[in-house]
C-alpha positions as a printed Julia matrix, in Angstrom:
134×3 Matrix{Float64}:
  -71.44  -49.02  -70.86
  -68.15  -47.42  -70.03
  -65.75  -48.46  -67.32
  -65.9   -51.1   -64.64
  -69.25  -51.72  -62.92
  -68.39  -49.68  -59.83
  -68.0   -46.57  -62.02
  -71.42  -46.87  -63.62
  -74.13  -44.5   -62.42
  -76.4   -45.89  -59.71
  -79.41  -46.11  -62.03
  -77.46  -48.33  -64.44
  -76.3   -50.55  -61.59
  -79.92  -50.94  -60.45
  -81.31  -51.76  -63.92
  -78.46  -54.08  -64.84
  -78.28  -55.65  -61.39
  -80.94  -58.18  -62.37
  -78.4   -59.7   -64.77
  -76.16  -60.77  -61.89
  -78.86  -62.32  -59.68
  -78.08  -66.06  -59.45
  -81.68  -67.15  -60.01
  -84.33  -66.41  -62.66
  -85.84  -62.92  -62.46
  -89.38  -62.55  -63.81
  -91.18  -59.25  -64.44
  -94.98  -58.91  -64.41
  -96.05  -55.88  -66.44
  -99.49  -54.3   -66.36
 -100.61  -50.82  -67.26
  -97.93  -48.48  -68.59
  -94.29  -49.52  -68.55
  -92.2   -46.63  -69.82
  -88.72  -45.21  -69.35
  -87.09  -46.36  -66.14
  -89.73  -49.02  -65.52
  -89.14  -50.45  -68.98
  -85.39  -50.46  -68.45
  -85.83  -52.27  -65.12
  -88.0   -54.88  -66.86
  -85.48  -55.3   -69.69
  -82.91  -56.53  -67.17
  -85.18  -59.43  -66.16
  -84.91  -62.91  -67.64
  -88.61  -63.19  -68.47
  -91.24  -60.5   -68.92
  -94.97  -61.33  -68.77
  -97.32  -58.51  -69.84
 -101.05  -57.98  -69.55
 -102.88  -57.64  -72.89
 -103.71  -54.03  -72.02
 -100.11  -53.13  -71.11
  -98.28  -50.43  -73.02
  -94.5   -50.44  -73.2
  -91.93  -48.02  -74.49
  -88.73  -46.09  -74.16
  -90.03  -42.53  -74.42
  -86.85  -40.66  -73.52
  -86.19  -39.4   -77.06
  -89.39  -37.33  -76.89
  -87.57  -35.15  -74.35
  -84.19  -35.2   -76.07
  -82.81  -37.88  -73.76
  -81.38  -41.34  -74.33
  -82.47  -44.48  -72.43
  -79.25  -44.56  -70.45
  -80.25  -46.83  -67.57
  -79.06  -49.96  -69.36
  -81.38  -50.32  -72.37
  -78.52  -50.08  -74.83
  -77.04  -53.16  -73.14
  -80.24  -55.17  -72.62
  -82.09  -54.48  -75.89
  -79.64  -56.03  -78.41
  -80.04  -59.62  -77.19
  -83.85  -59.28  -77.25
  -84.59  -57.46  -80.49
  -83.34  -57.0   -84.01
  -81.23  -53.86  -84.28
  -83.66  -52.07  -86.59
  -86.63  -52.8   -84.32
  -84.7   -51.55  -81.28
  -83.72  -48.35  -83.09
  -87.32  -47.83  -84.19
  -88.49  -48.28  -80.59
  -85.96  -45.77  -79.21
  -86.19  -43.19  -82.01
  -89.99  -43.21  -82.26
  -90.41  -42.72  -78.49
  -93.92  -44.16  -78.78
  -95.81  -46.56  -76.58
  -96.52  -49.93  -78.13
  -99.21  -52.42  -77.07
  -98.28  -55.68  -75.37
  -99.0   -57.8   -78.46
  -96.59  -55.72  -80.56
  -94.04  -55.91  -77.74
  -94.34  -59.7   -77.91
  -93.82  -59.66  -81.69
  -90.6   -57.63  -81.45
  -89.18  -59.5   -78.46
  -89.7   -57.03  -75.61
  -91.91  -59.41  -73.66
  -91.82  -63.17  -73.26
  -95.57  -63.77  -73.07
  -98.83  -61.85  -72.97
 -100.98  -63.17  -70.11
 -104.41  -62.11  -68.77
 -102.91  -61.98  -65.26
  -99.15  -61.43  -65.64
  -98.46  -61.5   -61.9
 -100.2   -64.87  -61.47
  -98.39  -66.2   -64.56
  -95.02  -65.0   -63.25
  -95.72  -66.5   -59.85
  -96.82  -69.83  -61.36
  -93.77  -69.94  -63.61
  -91.44  -69.17  -60.69
  -93.02  -71.94  -58.63
  -92.75  -74.33  -61.57
  -89.05  -73.58  -61.99
  -88.41  -73.89  -58.25
  -90.3   -77.17  -57.94
  -89.2   -79.01  -61.06
  -86.13  -77.45  -62.62
  -82.64  -76.41  -61.71
  -81.86  -72.85  -62.84
  -78.23  -74.01  -63.12
  -79.24  -76.45  -65.86
  -79.53  -73.63  -68.38
  -76.85  -71.03  -67.62
  -77.69  -68.41  -70.24
  -76.15  -65.43  -68.51
């Protein structure tokens, strides 16, 4: 990312905006999560995916780079070689493989219900300030 935040393109500000939200941000992923959708999810603190979900950064298939923030959000989640493989291959991977490489936090039968339950659990019993990881 080049330059101060106000000089970043709008799409980067949107995808990376989750990082500055002062509370936990949880993504629920079902179906296909590619390109921009994947980069939005990568900015979240937790990502719950359905077993049937497919994830990927497919931009390289069209000669593009995932420039909406993935190069900033991938390194803390994945080993460098796995991230490069994901970007260069431009293939969809199943949710279980995404869990293995660090793209998702958990694979859940109903990711929206799991995300909602986890958010309620955090709100009811924990202080998000107790673990400032950002």
